[in-house]
mmCIF file with all atom_site columns, C-alpha atoms in Angstrom:
data_model
loop_
_atom_site.group_PDB
_atom_site.id
_atom_site.type_symbol
_atom_site.label_atom_id
_atom_site.label_alt_id
_atom_site.label_comp_id
_atom_site.label_asym_id
_atom_site.label_entity_id
_atom_site.label_seq_id
_atom_site.pdbx_PDB_ins_code
_atom_site.Cartn_x
_atom_site.Cartn_y
_atom_site.Cartn_z
_atom_site.occupancy
_atom_site.B_iso_or_equiv
_atom_site.pdbx_formal_charge
_atom_site.auth_seq_id
_atom_site.auth_comp_id
_atom_site.auth_asym_id
_atom_site.auth_atom_id
_atom_site.pdbx_PDB_model_num
ATOM 1   C CA . MET A 1 1   ? 0.022   -0.272 -0.040  1.00 56.00 ? 237 MET A CA 1
ATOM 2   C CA . ALA A 1 2   ? 2.951   2.288  1.140   1.00 68.00 ? 238 ALA A CA 1
ATOM 3   C CA . ASP A 1 3   ? 4.261   2.195  -2.999  1.00 81.00 ? 239 ASP A CA 1
ATOM 4   C CA . HIS A 1 4   ? 0.694   2.711  -4.387  1.00 82.00 ? 240 HIS A CA 1
ATOM 5   C CA . ASN A 1 5   ? 0.124   5.830  -1.535  1.00 88.00 ? 241 ASN A CA 1
ATOM 6   C CA . HIS A 1 6   ? 3.793   7.115  -3.371  1.00 90.00 ? 242 HIS A CA 1
ATOM 7   C CA . LEU A 1 7   ? 2.810   6.473  -6.921  1.00 92.00 ? 243 LEU A CA 1
ATOM 8   C CA . ILE A 1 8   ? -0.782  7.916  -6.502  1.00 92.00 ? 244 ILE A CA 1
ATOM 9   C CA . ALA A 1 9   ? 1.469   11.280 -4.117  1.00 94.00 ? 245 ALA A CA 1
ATOM 10  C CA . SER A 1 10  ? 3.398   11.458 -7.252  1.00 95.00 ? 246 SER A CA 1
ATOM 11  C CA . LYS A 1 11  ? 0.551   12.232 -9.655  1.00 95.00 ? 247 LYS A CA 1
ATOM 12  C CA . LEU A 1 12  ? -0.813  14.235 -7.529  1.00 95.00 ? 248 LEU A CA 1
ATOM 13  C CA . THR A 1 13  ? 2.391   16.417 -7.636  1.00 97.00 ? 249 THR A CA 1
ATOM 14  C CA . GLN A 1 14  ? 2.306   16.326 -11.264 1.00 97.00 ? 250 GLN A CA 1
ATOM 15  C CA . GLN A 1 15  ? -1.032  17.887 -11.159 1.00 97.00 ? 251 GLN A CA 1
ATOM 16  C CA . VAL A 1 16  ? -0.263  20.454 -8.682  1.00 97.00 ? 252 VAL A CA 1
ATOM 17  C CA . SER A 1 17  ? 2.559   21.405 -10.845 1.00 97.00 ? 253 SER A CA 1
ATOM 18  C CA . CYS A 1 18  ? 0.449   21.451 -13.663 1.00 97.00 ? 254 CYS A CA 1
ATOM 19  C CA . LEU A 1 19  ? -2.122  23.633 -11.651 1.00 97.00 ? 255 LEU A CA 1
ATOM 20  C CA . GLU A 1 20  ? 0.652   25.543 -10.956 1.00 98.00 ? 256 GLU A CA 1
ATOM 21  C CA . SER A 1 21  ? 1.909   26.680 -14.448 1.00 97.00 ? 257 SER A CA 1
ATOM 22  C CA . ILE A 1 22  ? -2.185  27.133 -15.634 1.00 98.00 ? 258 ILE A CA 1
ATOM 23  C CA . ALA A 1 23  ? -2.336  29.941 -12.903 1.00 98.00 ? 259 ALA A CA 1
ATOM 24  C CA . ALA A 1 24  ? 0.613   31.261 -14.271 1.00 98.00 ? 260 ALA A CA 1
ATOM 25  C CA . LEU A 1 25  ? -0.478  31.458 -17.360 1.00 97.00 ? 261 LEU A CA 1
ATOM 26  C CA . LEU A 1 26  ? -3.879  32.621 -16.278 1.00 97.00 ? 262 LEU A CA 1
ATOM 27  C CA . ASP A 1 27  ? -2.257  35.632 -14.786 1.00 97.00 ? 263 ASP A CA 1
ATOM 28  C CA . ASP A 1 28  ? -0.097  36.353 -18.272 1.00 96.00 ? 264 ASP A CA 1
ATOM 29  C CA . GLU A 1 29  ? -3.509  36.171 -20.308 1.00 96.00 ? 265 GLU A CA 1
ATOM 30  C CA . LEU A 1 30  ? -4.909  38.827 -18.083 1.00 95.00 ? 266 LEU A CA 1
ATOM 31  C CA . THR A 1 31  ? -2.415  40.777 -18.559 1.00 94.00 ? 267 THR A CA 1
ATOM 32  C CA . ALA A 1 32  ? -1.985  40.118 -22.698 1.00 92.00 ? 268 ALA A CA 1
ATOM 33  C CA . ILE A 1 33  ? -5.962  41.229 -22.330 1.00 91.00 ? 269 ILE A CA 1
ATOM 34  C CA . ALA A 1 34  ? -5.800  44.437 -20.531 1.00 89.00 ? 270 ALA A CA 1
ATOM 35  C CA . ALA A 1 35  ? -2.895  45.224 -23.049 1.00 88.00 ? 271 ALA A CA 1
ATOM 36  C CA . LYS A 1 36  ? -4.893  44.240 -25.658 1.00 84.00 ? 272 LYS A CA 1
ATOM 37  C CA . ARG A 1 37  ? -2.071  42.396 -27.098 1.00 83.00 ? 273 ARG A CA 1
ATOM 38  C CA . GLY A 1 38  ? -4.367  39.791 -28.929 1.00 82.00 ? 274 GLY A CA 1
ATOM 39  C CA . ASP A 1 39  ? -0.871  38.518 -30.794 1.00 85.00 ? 275 ASP A CA 1
ATOM 40  C CA . GLY A 1 40  ? -0.249  36.806 -27.030 1.00 86.00 ? 276 GLY A CA 1
ATOM 41  C CA . LEU A 1 41  ? -3.723  35.342 -26.490 1.00 90.00 ? 277 LEU A CA 1
ATOM 42  C CA . LYS A 1 42  ? -2.798  32.562 -29.010 1.00 91.00 ? 278 LYS A CA 1
ATOM 43  C CA . SER A 1 43  ? 0.337   31.226 -27.574 1.00 92.00 ? 279 SER A CA 1
ATOM 44  C CA . ILE A 1 44  ? -1.091  31.498 -24.026 1.00 94.00 ? 280 ILE A CA 1
ATOM 45  C CA . ALA A 1 45  ? -4.343  29.278 -25.265 1.00 93.00 ? 281 ALA A CA 1
ATOM 46  C CA . GLN A 1 46  ? -2.392  26.528 -27.061 1.00 95.00 ? 282 GLN A CA 1
ATOM 47  C CA . GLN A 1 47  ? 0.168   25.975 -23.893 1.00 96.00 ? 283 GLN A CA 1
ATOM 48  C CA . LYS A 1 48  ? -3.528  26.089 -21.329 1.00 96.00 ? 284 LYS A CA 1
ATOM 49  C CA . ILE A 1 49  ? -4.664  23.145 -23.601 1.00 97.00 ? 285 ILE A CA 1
ATOM 50  C CA . SER A 1 50  ? -1.510  21.218 -23.697 1.00 97.00 ? 286 SER A CA 1
ATOM 51  C CA . LEU A 1 51  ? -1.493  21.521 -19.866 1.00 97.00 ? 287 LEU A CA 1
ATOM 52  C CA . LEU A 1 52  ? -5.567  20.258 -19.501 1.00 96.00 ? 288 LEU A CA 1
ATOM 53  C CA . GLN A 1 53  ? -4.498  17.736 -21.734 1.00 97.00 ? 289 GLN A CA 1
ATOM 54  C CA . GLN A 1 54  ? -1.814  16.135 -18.976 1.00 97.00 ? 290 GLN A CA 1
ATOM 55  C CA . ILE A 1 55  ? -4.128  17.276 -16.632 1.00 96.00 ? 291 ILE A CA 1
ATOM 56  C CA . GLN A 1 56  ? -6.686  15.119 -17.724 1.00 96.00 ? 292 GLN A CA 1
ATOM 57  C CA . THR A 1 57  ? -4.153  12.471 -18.637 1.00 97.00 ? 293 THR A CA 1
ATOM 58  C CA . ILE A 1 58  ? -2.882  12.700 -14.941 1.00 96.00 ? 294 ILE A CA 1
ATOM 59  C CA . ASP A 1 59  ? -6.160  12.245 -13.726 1.00 94.00 ? 295 ASP A CA 1
ATOM 60  C CA . LYS A 1 60  ? -7.342  9.448  -15.183 1.00 95.00 ? 296 LYS A CA 1
ATOM 61  C CA . GLU A 1 61  ? -4.226  7.181  -14.274 1.00 94.00 ? 297 GLU A CA 1
ATOM 62  C CA . VAL A 1 62  ? -5.219  8.485  -10.158 1.00 92.00 ? 298 VAL A CA 1
ATOM 63  C CA . HIS A 1 63  ? -8.595  7.488  -10.634 1.00 91.00 ? 299 HIS A CA 1
ATOM 64  C CA . LYS A 1 64  ? -7.663  4.398  -11.692 1.00 91.00 ? 300 LYS A CA 1
ATOM 65  C CA . LEU A 1 65  ? -5.023  4.250  -8.807  1.00 89.00 ? 301 LEU A CA 1
ATOM 66  C CA . VAL A 1 66  ? -7.457  5.405  -5.801  1.00 86.00 ? 302 VAL A CA 1
ATOM 67  C CA . ALA A 1 67  ? -9.834  2.939  -7.224  1.00 85.00 ? 303 ALA A CA 1
ATOM 68  C CA . HIS A 1 68  ? -7.873  0.198  -5.992  1.00 83.00 ? 304 HIS A CA 1
ATOM 69  C CA . ASN A 1 69  ? -6.267  1.497  -2.943  1.00 80.00 ? 305 ASN A CA 1
ATOM 70  C CA . ASP A 1 70  ? -7.517  0.308  0.185   1.00 76.00 ? 306 ASP A CA 1
ATOM 71  C CA . SER A 1 71  ? -6.448  3.628  2.247   1.00 80.00 ? 307 SER A CA 1
ATOM 72  C CA . GLN A 1 72  ? -4.859  7.378  1.617   1.00 80.00 ? 308 GLN A CA 1
ATOM 73  C CA . ASP A 1 73  ? -1.602  8.966  3.944   1.00 88.00 ? 309 ASP A CA 1
ATOM 74  C CA . ASP A 1 74  ? -1.409  11.675 5.208   1.00 90.00 ? 310 ASP A CA 1
ATOM 75  C CA . GLU A 1 75  ? 0.340   13.070 1.899   1.00 92.00 ? 311 GLU A CA 1
ATOM 76  C CA . VAL A 1 76  ? -2.331  11.873 -0.461  1.00 91.00 ? 312 VAL A CA 1
ATOM 77  C CA . SER A 1 77  ? -5.054  13.830 1.307   1.00 91.00 ? 313 SER A CA 1
ATOM 78  C CA . SER A 1 78  ? -2.456  17.123 1.727   1.00 95.00 ? 314 SER A CA 1
ATOM 79  C CA . LEU A 1 79  ? -1.952  17.252 -1.879  1.00 94.00 ? 315 LEU A CA 1
ATOM 80  C CA . ILE A 1 80  ? -5.609  16.325 -3.026  1.00 93.00 ? 316 ILE A CA 1
ATOM 81  C CA . LYS A 1 81  ? -6.469  19.510 -0.927  1.00 96.00 ? 317 LYS A CA 1
ATOM 82  C CA . GLN A 1 82  ? -3.866  21.308 -2.689  1.00 97.00 ? 318 GLN A CA 1
ATOM 83  C CA . VAL A 1 83  ? -4.786  19.946 -6.020  1.00 96.00 ? 319 VAL A CA 1
ATOM 84  C CA . ASN A 1 84  ? -8.620  21.074 -5.474  1.00 96.00 ? 320 ASN A CA 1
ATOM 85  C CA . THR A 1 85  ? -7.401  24.482 -4.099  1.00 98.00 ? 321 THR A CA 1
ATOM 86  C CA . LEU A 1 86  ? -5.583  25.227 -6.969  1.00 98.00 ? 322 LEU A CA 1
ATOM 87  C CA . LEU A 1 87  ? -7.966  24.131 -9.087  1.00 96.00 ? 323 LEU A CA 1
ATOM 88  C CA . SER A 1 88  ? -10.695 26.540 -7.403  1.00 97.00 ? 324 SER A CA 1
ATOM 89  C CA . SER A 1 89  ? -8.506  29.751 -7.804  1.00 98.00 ? 325 SER A CA 1
ATOM 90  C CA . CYS A 1 90  ? -7.746  28.518 -11.433 1.00 97.00 ? 326 CYS A CA 1
ATOM 91  C CA . LYS A 1 91  ? -11.692 28.502 -12.037 1.00 97.00 ? 327 LYS A CA 1
ATOM 92  C CA . LYS A 1 92  ? -11.809 31.911 -10.601 1.00 98.00 ? 328 LYS A CA 1
ATOM 93  C CA . LYS A 1 93  ? -9.134  33.529 -12.479 1.00 98.00 ? 329 LYS A CA 1
ATOM 94  C CA . ASN A 1 94  ? -10.788 31.965 -15.505 1.00 96.00 ? 330 ASN A CA 1
ATOM 95  C CA . ASP A 1 95  ? -13.858 33.423 -15.348 1.00 97.00 ? 331 ASP A CA 1
ATOM 96  C CA . VAL A 1 96  ? -12.370 36.994 -14.527 1.00 97.00 ? 332 VAL A CA 1
ATOM 97  C CA . ASN A 1 97  ? -9.777  36.636 -17.698 1.00 95.00 ? 333 ASN A CA 1
ATOM 98  C CA . ALA A 1 98  ? -13.168 35.954 -19.483 1.00 94.00 ? 334 ALA A CA 1
ATOM 99  C CA . HIS A 1 99  ? -14.898 38.931 -18.444 1.00 94.00 ? 335 HIS A CA 1
ATOM 100 C CA . ALA A 1 100 ? -12.224 41.253 -19.018 1.00 92.00 ? 336 ALA A CA 1
ATOM 101 C CA . ALA A 1 101 ? -12.009 39.573 -22.429 1.00 90.00 ? 337 ALA A CA 1
ATOM 102 C CA . HIS A 1 102 ? -16.015 40.243 -22.693 1.00 90.00 ? 338 HIS A CA 1
ATOM 103 C CA . GLN A 1 103 ? -15.731 44.013 -21.807 1.00 88.00 ? 339 GLN A CA 1
ATOM 104 C CA . ALA A 1 104 ? -12.560 44.230 -24.029 1.00 84.00 ? 340 ALA A CA 1
ATOM 105 C CA . GLN A 1 105 ? -14.750 43.318 -26.940 1.00 85.00 ? 341 GLN A CA 1
ATOM 106 C CA . LEU A 1 106 ? -17.436 45.602 -25.977 1.00 84.00 ? 342 LEU A CA 1
ATOM 107 C CA . SER A 1 107 ? -14.976 48.161 -25.896 1.00 83.00 ? 343 SER A CA 1
ATOM 108 C CA . VAL A 1 108 ? -13.710 47.343 -29.457 1.00 80.00 ? 344 VAL A CA 1
ATOM 109 C CA . LYS A 1 109 ? -17.032 47.039 -30.789 1.00 82.00 ? 345 LYS A CA 1
ATOM 110 C CA . GLN A 1 110 ? -18.146 50.961 -29.078 1.00 80.00 ? 346 GLN A CA 1
ATOM 111 C CA . LEU A 1 111 ? -15.214 52.082 -30.582 1.00 80.00 ? 347 LEU A CA 1
ATOM 112 C CA . LYS A 1 112 ? -16.035 50.704 -33.734 1.00 80.00 ? 348 LYS A CA 1
ATOM 113 C CA . ASP A 1 113 ? -19.678 51.596 -34.069 1.00 74.00 ? 349 ASP A CA 1
ATOM 114 C CA . ILE A 1 114 ? -18.529 55.258 -33.362 1.00 75.00 ? 350 ILE A CA 1
ATOM 115 C CA . LEU A 1 115 ? -16.146 55.721 -35.897 1.00 79.00 ? 351 LEU A CA 1
ATOM 116 C CA . ILE A 1 116 ? -18.152 54.402 -38.266 1.00 78.00 ? 352 ILE A CA 1
ATOM 117 C CA . GLY A 1 117 ? -21.198 56.331 -37.288 1.00 69.00 ? 353 GLY A CA 1
ATOM 118 C CA . ALA A 1 118 ? -23.185 53.506 -36.256 1.00 66.00 ? 354 ALA A CA 1
ATOM 119 C CA . PRO A 1 119 ? -27.096 55.169 -35.648 1.00 64.00 ? 355 PRO A CA 1
ATOM 120 C CA . SER A 1 120 ? -26.926 53.659 -31.957 1.00 60.00 ? 356 SER A CA 1
ATOM 121 C CA . SER A 1 121 ? -23.368 54.984 -31.336 1.00 53.00 ? 357 SER A CA 1
ATOM 122 C CA . MET A 1 122 ? -22.761 57.730 -28.625 1.00 62.00 ? 358 MET A CA 1
ATOM 123 C CA . THR A 1 123 ? -20.801 60.777 -28.906 1.00 65.00 ? 359 THR A CA 1
ATOM 124 C CA . TYR A 1 124 ? -19.901 64.380 -26.618 1.00 70.00 ? 360 TYR A CA 1
ATOM 125 C CA . ASP A 1 125 ? -19.983 67.593 -27.715 1.00 74.00 ? 361 ASP A CA 1
ATOM 126 C CA . GLN A 1 126 ? -17.483 70.196 -26.361 1.00 76.00 ? 362 GLN A CA 1
ATOM 127 C CA . GLY A 1 127 ? -20.625 71.042 -23.502 1.00 74.00 ? 363 GLY A CA 1
ATOM 128 C CA . GLY A 1 128 ? -20.981 67.173 -23.013 1.00 72.00 ? 364 GLY A CA 1
ATOM 129 C CA . SER A 1 129 ? -23.817 66.844 -24.561 1.00 74.00 ? 365 SER A CA 1
ATOM 130 C CA . VAL A 1 130 ? -24.913 63.930 -25.889 1.00 68.00 ? 366 VAL A CA 1
ATOM 131 C CA . ILE A 1 131 ? -24.965 63.389 -30.265 1.00 67.00 ? 367 ILE A CA 1
ATOM 132 C CA . GLN A 1 132 ? -26.525 60.050 -30.955 1.00 60.00 ? 368 GLN A CA 1
ATOM 133 C CA . GLY A 1 133 ? -26.013 58.913 -33.807 1.00 52.00 ? 369 GLY A CA 1
ATOM 134 C CA . ASP A 1 134 ? -24.404 61.637 -35.478 1.00 48.00 ? 370 ASP A CA 1
ATOM 135 C CA . LYS A 1 135 ? -21.615 60.747 -38.738 1.00 52.00 ? 371 LYS A CA 1
ATOM 136 C CA . LYS A 1 136 ? -19.815 63.720 -38.437 1.00 52.00 ? 372 LYS A CA 1
ATOM 137 C CA . ILE A 1 137 ? -16.476 61.891 -37.169 1.00 53.00 ? 373 ILE A CA 1
ATOM 138 C CA . VAL A 1 138 ? -16.495 59.594 -40.063 1.00 54.00 ? 374 VAL A CA 1
ATOM 139 C CA . HIS A 1 139 ? -17.618 62.518 -42.709 1.00 54.00 ? 375 HIS A CA 1
ATOM 140 C CA . ASN A 1 140 ? -14.713 62.566 -45.430 1.00 55.00 ? 376 ASN A CA 1
ATOM 141 C CA . LEU A 1 141 ? -13.015 60.290 -44.184 1.00 55.00 ? 377 LEU A CA 1
ATOM 142 C CA . LYS A 1 142 ? -11.480 58.057 -46.916 1.00 57.00 ? 378 LYS A CA 1
ATOM 143 C CA . ALA A 1 143 ? -9.425  54.903 -45.995 1.00 53.00 ? 379 ALA A CA 1
#
């Protein structure tokens, strides 16, 4: 049983490492979203996919090992708690990033609507009054 617990602990340690890497990537992703650097997001997404696949593979192995294990030692229990904590943290960071990406997309859409003079665009005159649907910004614009 000690060997079984040691093998489970080894797999869980690999999962912890992968989750820590994903957490760091999520921080980088938020920085890229905030800086509106779309080129870096593609690379980050590919790295996240690779790490998630590793986590899934390790998770399947852990489930098989746990199914054949009668008792868990303290190290395994501690690692399981650590994995769950990291997983929860990554989920929260991912939700924050999704919200930030959505807000960035809305900002770009609003800017585009203003520039093309969409009827729902709102701009302000010198006095701070709303000018709605005015196409003065793009009048005589040649691109």
